[in-house]
Amino acid sequence: MQMKTLPGVGIEVSGVDLKHLNKTEDAAIRQAFADQGVIFFRGQTLSEDDHIAFAERFGEINVNRFFAAHPAHPQIAMVAKDVEDRDNIGGGWHTDHSYDVEPALGSVLVARELPDSGGDTRFASMYRAYETLPDALKQEIDGKRAIHSARHIFGKSQTSYYSTSAAGNDKRIGNAAVADTLTDVTHPIVITHPLSGKKALYVNPAFTIGIEGMDEEAGKALLQRLFAHAMNGDHVYQFKWEPGSIAFWDNRSTWHWALNDYHGQRRVMHRITIEGCGLN
Ligand code: SIN
């Protein structure tokens, strides 16, 4: 098995078959996941059952409340854009499920149908984002908690950013009534990753809407400064998908953004999200 560290964030792993991992490979993948935040695999041939089995090595599967499910495998959420769609899913910087009391640990995304060009995904390291914050800003956020919500994204009065397809009138995203019943949650702005022990910035532009104890305007202004810093190109890697590509990311230490630059073409990805971030 070969591992190549990528600029910005992530590691590319080749020479391994995710269907038949030996103990050494499994341990190396776990270590890389904790240290890097995202692993890219090439040349894989996972069936839906293999995809589920790989994800289950890392924790329980979260059956997505808002995305359309794979017709035969409810554990798999469909992340699709068809030829007639203008909007994609995940089309802005975010980390999955930060709006949950116990957010998701990570996600495993398998490429099933790709456009001829475009459709890359950008990833950003929240370890690096935190490490490179100016000391004064680190002090400013020390001990603070941020407010996370799903209602403005998946609820009935959805106001865009993540996907501009209004929930409820798009076959790909639904359950807006459930999103509207979710209570906003708070999480520390800086978390200590339970596996690596490293600090990471844990706010994201899609789901973080304010800072506890600050008025709305001041909270949003502070968040904007953090977001602008975190999306700096030095912390970012743009992954080009190929048939057989898989990305396995850690929602605690990375952001991602699915680029929407392939109108008129079809792109179908299968996503499994894993529970148990261990932050609370
Ligand atoms: C997502 O945000 O989970 C989707 C990422 C992608 O489609 O590249």
mmCIF file of C-alpha atoms and ligand atoms in Angstrom:
data_model
loop_
_atom_site.group_PDB
_atom_site.id
_atom_site.type_symbol
_atom_site.label_atom_id
_atom_site.label_comp_id
_atom_site.label_asym_id
_atom_site.label_seq_id
_atom_site.Cartn_x
_atom_site.Cartn_y
_atom_site.Cartn_z
ATOM 1 C CA MET A 1 0.000 0.000 0.000
ATOM 2 C CA GLN A 2 1.355 3.441 -0.956
ATOM 3 C CA MET A 3 0.400 6.729 0.678
ATOM 4 C CA LYS A 4 1.034 10.160 -0.795
ATOM 5 C CA THR A 5 0.483 13.315 1.251
ATOM 6 C CA LEU A 6 -1.293 15.952 -0.805
ATOM 7 C CA PRO A 7 -0.838 19.719 -0.746
ATOM 8 C CA GLY A 8 -3.366 21.491 1.469
ATOM 9 C CA VAL A 9 -5.088 18.508 2.992
ATOM 10 C CA GLY A 10 -5.432 14.786 2.587
ATOM 11 C CA ILE A 11 -3.595 11.704 1.585
ATOM 12 C CA GLU A 12 -3.952 9.540 -1.511
ATOM 13 C CA VAL A 13 -3.793 5.810 -0.925
ATOM 14 C CA SER A 14 -3.132 3.331 -3.698
ATOM 15 C CA GLY A 15 -2.249 -0.341 -3.974
ATOM 16 C CA VAL A 16 -4.995 -1.457 -1.642
ATOM 17 C CA ASP A 17 -8.363 -3.164 -2.105
ATOM 18 C CA LEU A 18 -10.884 -1.837 0.408
ATOM 19 C CA LYS A 19 -12.817 -5.111 0.140
ATOM 20 C CA HIS A 20 -9.899 -7.080 1.564
ATOM 21 C CA LEU A 21 -7.961 -4.976 4.045
ATOM 22 C CA ASN A 22 -5.391 -6.715 6.177
ATOM 23 C CA LYS A 23 -4.636 -5.591 9.741
ATOM 24 C CA THR A 24 -1.634 -3.480 8.769
ATOM 25 C CA GLU A 25 -3.563 -1.674 6.031
ATOM 26 C CA ASP A 26 -6.531 -1.119 8.310
ATOM 27 C CA ALA A 27 -4.282 0.398 11.007
ATOM 28 C CA ALA A 28 -2.496 2.641 8.500
ATOM 29 C CA ILE A 29 -5.805 3.900 7.118
ATOM 30 C CA ARG A 30 -7.094 4.671 10.620
ATOM 31 C CA GLN A 31 -3.916 6.568 11.464
ATOM 32 C CA ALA A 32 -4.010 8.562 8.212
ATOM 33 C CA PHE A 33 -7.676 9.375 8.783
ATOM 34 C CA ALA A 34 -6.962 10.750 12.259
ATOM 35 C CA ASP A 35 -3.881 12.699 11.180
ATOM 36 C CA GLN A 36 -4.959 14.032 7.777
ATOM 37 C CA GLY A 37 -8.750 14.296 7.903
ATOM 38 C CA VAL A 38 -9.404 12.951 4.410
ATOM 39 C CA ILE A 39 -8.209 9.926 2.466
ATOM 40 C CA PHE A 40 -8.658 9.439 -1.259
ATOM 41 C CA PHE A 41 -8.642 5.960 -2.750
ATOM 42 C CA ARG A 42 -8.340 5.182 -6.468
ATOM 43 C CA GLY A 43 -9.249 2.183 -8.561
ATOM 44 C CA GLN A 44 -11.737 0.624 -6.144
ATOM 45 C CA THR A 45 -14.554 -1.702 -7.180
ATOM 46 C CA LEU A 46 -16.943 -1.569 -4.240
ATOM 47 C CA SER A 47 -20.505 -2.789 -4.650
ATOM 48 C CA GLU A 48 -23.135 -1.094 -2.477
ATOM 49 C CA ASP A 49 -22.760 -3.916 0.083
ATOM 50 C CA ASP A 50 -18.970 -3.462 0.088
ATOM 51 C CA HIS A 51 -19.439 0.278 0.590
ATOM 52 C CA ILE A 52 -21.651 -0.407 3.611
ATOM 53 C CA ALA A 53 -19.177 -2.964 4.991
ATOM 54 C CA PHE A 54 -16.262 -0.523 4.667
ATOM 55 C CA ALA A 55 -18.190 2.269 6.428
ATOM 56 C CA GLU A 56 -19.258 -0.089 9.223
ATOM 57 C CA ARG A 57 -15.618 -0.696 10.113
ATOM 58 C CA PHE A 58 -15.590 2.823 11.526
ATOM 59 C CA GLY A 59 -18.951 3.074 13.246
ATOM 60 C CA GLU A 60 -22.704 2.896 12.965
ATOM 61 C CA ILE A 61 -24.298 4.244 9.805
ATOM 62 C CA ASN A 62 -26.483 7.328 9.980
ATOM 63 C CA VAL A 63 -29.542 6.943 7.733
ATOM 64 C CA ASN A 64 -29.869 10.401 6.232
ATOM 65 C CA ARG A 65 -33.064 12.282 7.114
ATOM 66 C CA PHE A 66 -32.990 14.727 4.215
ATOM 67 C CA PHE A 67 -31.350 13.135 1.185
ATOM 68 C CA ALA A 68 -33.081 10.647 -1.102
ATOM 69 C CA ALA A 69 -31.975 7.130 -0.223
ATOM 70 C CA HIS A 70 -30.608 4.511 -2.577
ATOM 71 C CA PRO A 71 -33.706 2.481 -3.583
ATOM 72 C CA ALA A 72 -32.279 -0.840 -2.363
ATOM 73 C CA HIS A 73 -29.881 0.345 0.359
ATOM 74 C CA PRO A 74 -31.347 2.946 2.736
ATOM 75 C CA GLN A 75 -27.940 3.339 4.413
ATOM 76 C CA ILE A 76 -26.704 5.004 1.209
ATOM 77 C CA ALA A 77 -27.699 8.620 0.548
ATOM 78 C CA MET A 78 -27.885 9.664 -3.088
ATOM 79 C CA VAL A 79 -25.850 12.752 -3.979
ATOM 80 C CA ALA A 80 -26.899 13.292 -7.564
ATOM 81 C CA LYS A 81 -27.229 15.981 -10.180
ATOM 82 C CA ASP A 82 -29.055 15.110 -13.372
ATOM 83 C CA VAL A 83 -28.748 16.665 -16.823
ATOM 84 C CA GLU A 84 -31.744 18.927 -16.212
ATOM 85 C CA ASP A 85 -30.738 20.020 -12.686
ATOM 86 C CA ARG A 86 -29.080 23.389 -12.156
ATOM 87 C CA ASP A 87 -28.233 22.946 -8.496
ATOM 88 C CA ASN A 88 -26.076 20.343 -6.870
ATOM 89 C CA ILE A 89 -25.970 18.985 -3.345
ATOM 90 C CA GLY A 90 -23.161 20.188 -1.132
ATOM 91 C CA GLY A 91 -22.376 23.150 -3.372
ATOM 92 C CA GLY A 92 -20.803 25.327 -0.679
ATOM 93 C CA TRP A 93 -18.226 24.857 2.066
ATOM 94 C CA HIS A 94 -19.658 22.734 4.860
ATOM 95 C CA THR A 95 -19.102 19.833 7.180
ATOM 96 C CA ASP A 96 -21.825 17.201 7.409
ATOM 97 C CA HIS A 97 -24.235 17.116 10.348
ATOM 98 C CA SER A 98 -22.664 19.788 12.577
ATOM 99 C CA TYR A 99 -26.298 20.720 13.372
ATOM 100 C CA ASP A 100 -26.737 17.464 15.303
ATOM 101 C CA VAL A 101 -26.289 17.184 19.065
ATOM 102 C CA GLU A 102 -23.791 14.440 18.347
ATOM 103 C CA PRO A 103 -22.447 15.278 14.879
ATOM 104 C CA ALA A 104 -21.306 12.667 12.406
ATOM 105 C CA LEU A 105 -17.812 11.245 12.544
ATOM 106 C CA GLY A 106 -17.234 11.106 8.813
ATOM 107 C CA SER A 107 -18.524 10.144 5.408
ATOM 108 C CA VAL A 108 -17.501 7.727 2.673
ATOM 109 C CA LEU A 109 -18.331 9.003 -0.820
ATOM 110 C CA VAL A 110 -18.140 6.630 -3.792
ATOM 111 C CA ALA A 111 -18.195 7.932 -7.374
ATOM 112 C CA ARG A 112 -20.810 6.064 -9.436
ATOM 113 C CA GLU A 113 -21.365 8.281 -12.513
ATOM 114 C CA LEU A 114 -19.153 11.199 -13.381
ATOM 115 C CA PRO A 115 -19.402 14.083 -15.847
ATOM 116 C CA ASP A 116 -16.843 14.209 -18.662
ATOM 117 C CA SER A 117 -15.345 17.290 -17.053
ATOM 118 C CA GLY A 118 -15.856 19.224 -13.825
ATOM 119 C CA GLY A 119 -17.515 17.946 -10.663
ATOM 120 C CA ASP A 120 -14.381 18.022 -8.495
ATOM 121 C CA THR A 121 -14.701 18.309 -4.724
ATOM 122 C CA ARG A 122 -12.643 20.725 -2.629
ATOM 123 C CA PHE A 123 -11.551 19.805 0.877
ATOM 124 C CA ALA A 124 -10.119 22.107 3.536
ATOM 125 C CA SER A 125 -8.190 21.180 6.669
ATOM 126 C CA MET A 126 -9.627 22.550 9.883
ATOM 127 C CA TYR A 127 -6.484 21.418 11.729
ATOM 128 C CA ARG A 128 -4.443 23.758 9.573
ATOM 129 C CA ALA A 129 -7.085 26.439 9.759
ATOM 130 C CA TYR A 130 -6.791 26.417 13.537
ATOM 131 C CA GLU A 131 -2.992 26.077 13.663
ATOM 132 C CA THR A 132 -2.495 29.075 11.384
ATOM 133 C CA LEU A 133 -4.962 31.424 13.096
ATOM 134 C CA PRO A 134 -3.299 34.545 14.480
ATOM 135 C CA ASP A 135 -2.741 34.211 18.245
ATOM 136 C CA ALA A 136 -5.081 37.124 18.969
ATOM 137 C CA LEU A 137 -7.899 35.380 17.111
ATOM 138 C CA LYS A 138 -7.159 32.106 18.914
ATOM 139 C CA GLN A 139 -7.554 33.973 22.182
ATOM 140 C CA GLU A 140 -10.746 35.658 21.007
ATOM 141 C CA ILE A 141 -12.451 32.312 20.330
ATOM 142 C CA ASP A 142 -10.976 30.437 23.273
ATOM 143 C CA GLY A 143 -13.789 28.788 25.272
ATOM 144 C CA LYS A 144 -16.551 30.115 22.985
ATOM 145 C CA ARG A 145 -19.320 27.977 21.532
ATOM 146 C CA ALA A 146 -20.993 28.391 18.148
ATOM 147 C CA ILE A 147 -24.625 27.807 17.194
ATOM 148 C CA HIS A 148 -25.377 25.291 14.431
ATOM 149 C CA SER A 149 -28.665 24.832 12.619
ATOM 150 C CA ALA A 150 -30.177 22.834 9.753
ATOM 151 C CA ARG A 151 -33.432 24.735 9.354
ATOM 152 C CA HIS A 152 -32.194 27.412 6.963
ATOM 153 C CA ILE A 153 -30.741 24.674 4.749
ATOM 154 C CA PHE A 154 -33.215 21.787 4.879
ATOM 155 C CA GLY A 155 -36.312 23.494 6.331
ATOM 156 C CA LYS A 156 -39.311 24.906 4.456
ATOM 157 C CA SER A 157 -37.968 28.453 4.310
ATOM 158 C CA GLN A 158 -34.643 27.299 2.977
ATOM 159 C CA THR A 159 -32.423 30.163 1.959
ATOM 160 C CA SER A 160 -29.789 28.416 -0.069
ATOM 161 C CA TYR A 161 -25.989 28.143 0.132
ATOM 162 C CA TYR A 162 -25.672 24.382 0.515
ATOM 163 C CA SER A 163 -27.957 23.622 -2.389
ATOM 164 C CA THR A 164 -30.176 26.166 -4.017
ATOM 165 C CA SER A 165 -32.901 23.587 -4.646
ATOM 166 C CA ALA A 166 -35.642 24.523 -2.228
ATOM 167 C CA ALA A 167 -36.319 21.624 0.081
ATOM 168 C CA GLY A 168 -39.707 20.179 -0.704
ATOM 169 C CA ASN A 169 -39.713 20.870 -4.427
ATOM 170 C CA ASP A 170 -36.682 18.805 -5.320
ATOM 171 C CA LYS A 171 -36.808 15.017 -5.447
ATOM 172 C CA ARG A 172 -33.278 14.850 -4.094
ATOM 173 C CA ILE A 173 -33.836 16.586 -0.740
ATOM 174 C CA GLY A 174 -36.923 16.330 1.451
ATOM 175 C CA ASN A 175 -38.318 16.084 4.970
ATOM 176 C CA ALA A 176 -38.370 19.852 5.439
ATOM 177 C CA ALA A 177 -40.968 19.503 8.203
ATOM 178 C CA VAL A 178 -38.513 17.407 10.235
ATOM 179 C CA ALA A 179 -35.734 19.943 9.685
ATOM 180 C CA ASP A 180 -38.031 22.663 11.004
ATOM 181 C CA THR A 181 -38.526 20.766 14.261
ATOM 182 C CA LEU A 182 -34.792 20.492 14.961
ATOM 183 C CA THR A 183 -33.501 22.610 17.801
ATOM 184 C CA ASP A 184 -30.324 24.546 17.168
ATOM 185 C CA VAL A 185 -27.286 23.124 18.966
ATOM 186 C CA THR A 186 -24.003 24.550 20.185
ATOM 187 C CA HIS A 187 -20.503 23.121 19.900
ATOM 188 C CA PRO A 188 -17.128 24.527 20.946
ATOM 189 C CA ILE A 189 -15.566 26.665 18.205
ATOM 190 C CA VAL A 190 -12.328 24.812 18.784
ATOM 191 C CA ILE A 191 -12.493 21.092 19.358
ATOM 192 C CA THR A 192 -9.832 18.612 20.360
ATOM 193 C CA HIS A 193 -9.973 15.702 17.986
ATOM 194 C CA PRO A 194 -10.598 12.512 19.967
ATOM 195 C CA LEU A 195 -8.272 10.390 17.824
ATOM 196 C CA SER A 196 -5.365 12.710 17.050
ATOM 197 C CA GLY A 197 -5.481 14.966 20.124
ATOM 198 C CA LYS A 198 -5.001 17.928 17.741
ATOM 199 C CA LYS A 199 -7.117 21.080 17.851
ATOM 200 C CA ALA A 200 -9.434 21.867 14.946
ATOM 201 C CA LEU A 201 -11.694 24.771 14.066
ATOM 202 C CA TYR A 202 -15.270 23.503 14.274
ATOM 203 C CA VAL A 203 -17.483 26.059 12.524
ATOM 204 C CA ASN A 204 -18.616 25.994 8.900
ATOM 205 C CA PRO A 205 -20.319 28.443 6.521
ATOM 206 C CA ALA A 206 -23.355 26.258 5.781
ATOM 207 C CA PHE A 207 -24.580 25.276 9.215
ATOM 208 C CA THR A 208 -22.987 27.643 11.762
ATOM 209 C CA ILE A 209 -25.248 30.618 12.267
ATOM 210 C CA GLY A 210 -23.992 32.462 15.338
ATOM 211 C CA ILE A 211 -21.921 32.489 18.483
ATOM 212 C CA GLU A 212 -23.386 31.819 21.892
ATOM 213 C CA GLY A 213 -23.461 34.902 24.094
ATOM 214 C CA MET A 214 -22.727 37.351 21.255
ATOM 215 C CA ASP A 215 -25.297 39.513 19.511
ATOM 216 C CA GLU A 216 -26.193 38.392 16.023
ATOM 217 C CA GLU A 217 -24.163 40.948 14.120
ATOM 218 C CA ALA A 218 -20.992 40.563 16.193
ATOM 219 C CA GLY A 219 -21.274 36.769 16.099
ATOM 220 C CA LYS A 220 -21.679 36.711 12.327
ATOM 221 C CA ALA A 221 -18.758 39.120 11.894
ATOM 222 C CA LEU A 222 -16.481 36.890 13.965
ATOM 223 C CA LEU A 223 -17.633 33.826 12.036
ATOM 224 C CA GLN A 224 -16.911 35.568 8.730
ATOM 225 C CA ARG A 225 -13.330 36.229 9.847
ATOM 226 C CA LEU A 226 -12.920 32.565 10.783
ATOM 227 C CA PHE A 227 -14.490 31.362 7.522
ATOM 228 C CA ALA A 228 -12.303 33.666 5.407
ATOM 229 C CA HIS A 229 -9.212 32.327 7.132
ATOM 230 C CA ALA A 230 -10.288 28.677 6.928
ATOM 231 C CA MET A 231 -10.959 28.736 3.173
ATOM 232 C CA ASN A 232 -7.491 30.062 2.424
ATOM 233 C CA GLY A 233 -6.029 28.056 -0.471
ATOM 234 C CA ASP A 234 -3.107 26.855 1.666
ATOM 235 C CA HIS A 235 -5.482 24.575 3.562
ATOM 236 C CA VAL A 236 -7.342 23.320 0.490
ATOM 237 C CA TYR A 237 -7.003 20.408 -1.930
ATOM 238 C CA GLN A 238 -9.218 19.939 -4.997
ATOM 239 C CA PHE A 239 -9.907 16.279 -5.673
ATOM 240 C CA LYS A 240 -10.525 15.130 -9.236
ATOM 241 C CA TRP A 241 -12.815 12.128 -9.320
ATOM 242 C CA GLU A 242 -12.225 9.157 -11.597
ATOM 243 C CA PRO A 243 -14.198 5.927 -11.942
ATOM 244 C CA GLY A 244 -13.324 3.888 -8.845
ATOM 245 C CA SER A 245 -12.496 6.926 -6.688
ATOM 246 C CA ILE A 246 -13.576 7.077 -3.077
ATOM 247 C CA ALA A 247 -13.166 9.857 -0.529
ATOM 248 C CA PHE A 248 -13.342 9.111 3.179
ATOM 249 C CA TRP A 249 -13.401 12.307 5.210
ATOM 250 C CA ASP A 250 -13.523 13.252 8.842
ATOM 251 C CA ASN A 251 -16.245 15.782 9.552
ATOM 252 C CA ARG A 252 -14.428 16.970 12.676
ATOM 253 C CA SER A 253 -11.300 18.140 10.937
ATOM 254 C CA THR A 254 -12.302 19.003 7.368
ATOM 255 C CA TRP A 255 -14.761 20.964 5.262
ATOM 256 C CA HIS A 256 -15.777 20.012 1.738
ATOM 257 C CA TRP A 257 -17.480 21.687 -1.236
ATOM 258 C CA ALA A 258 -18.834 19.917 -4.327
ATOM 259 C CA LEU A 259 -18.187 22.175 -7.321
ATOM 260 C CA ASN A 260 -21.173 22.784 -9.559
ATOM 261 C CA ASP A 261 -19.462 23.371 -12.916
ATOM 262 C CA TYR A 262 -20.902 20.617 -15.135
ATOM 263 C CA HIS A 263 -24.407 21.739 -16.116
ATOM 264 C CA GLY A 264 -26.107 19.443 -18.598
ATOM 265 C CA GLN A 265 -24.167 16.403 -17.412
ATOM 266 C CA ARG A 266 -25.029 13.762 -14.871
ATOM 267 C CA ARG A 267 -23.055 13.052 -11.697
ATOM 268 C CA VAL A 268 -24.100 10.372 -9.210
ATOM 269 C CA MET A 269 -22.309 9.728 -5.929
ATOM 270 C CA HIS A 270 -23.220 7.354 -3.112
ATOM 271 C CA ARG A 271 -22.611 8.703 0.374
ATOM 272 C CA ILE A 272 -22.585 6.889 3.683
ATOM 273 C CA THR A 273 -22.286 8.958 6.821
ATOM 274 C CA ILE A 274 -20.915 7.403 9.980
ATOM 275 C CA GLU A 275 -22.120 8.262 13.471
ATOM 276 C CA GLY A 276 -20.092 8.800 16.601
ATOM 277 C CA CYS A 277 -17.899 11.873 16.453
ATOM 278 C CA GLY A 278 -17.068 11.507 20.148
ATOM 279 C CA LEU A 279 -17.173 15.240 20.792
ATOM 280 C CA ASN A 280 -19.928 15.292 23.376
HETATM 281 C C1 SIN B 1 -21.340 16.133 -0.077
HETATM 282 O O1 SIN B 1 -21.351 17.288 0.278
HETATM 283 O O2 SIN B 1 -21.487 15.213 0.692
HETATM 284 C C2 SIN B 1 -21.148 15.810 -1.540
HETATM 285 C C3 SIN B 1 -19.757 15.979 -2.018
HETATM 286 C C4 SIN B 1 -19.625 15.702 -3.486
HETATM 287 O O3 SIN B 1 -20.629 15.374 -4.124
HETATM 288 O O4 SIN B 1 -18.545 15.795 -4.010
#
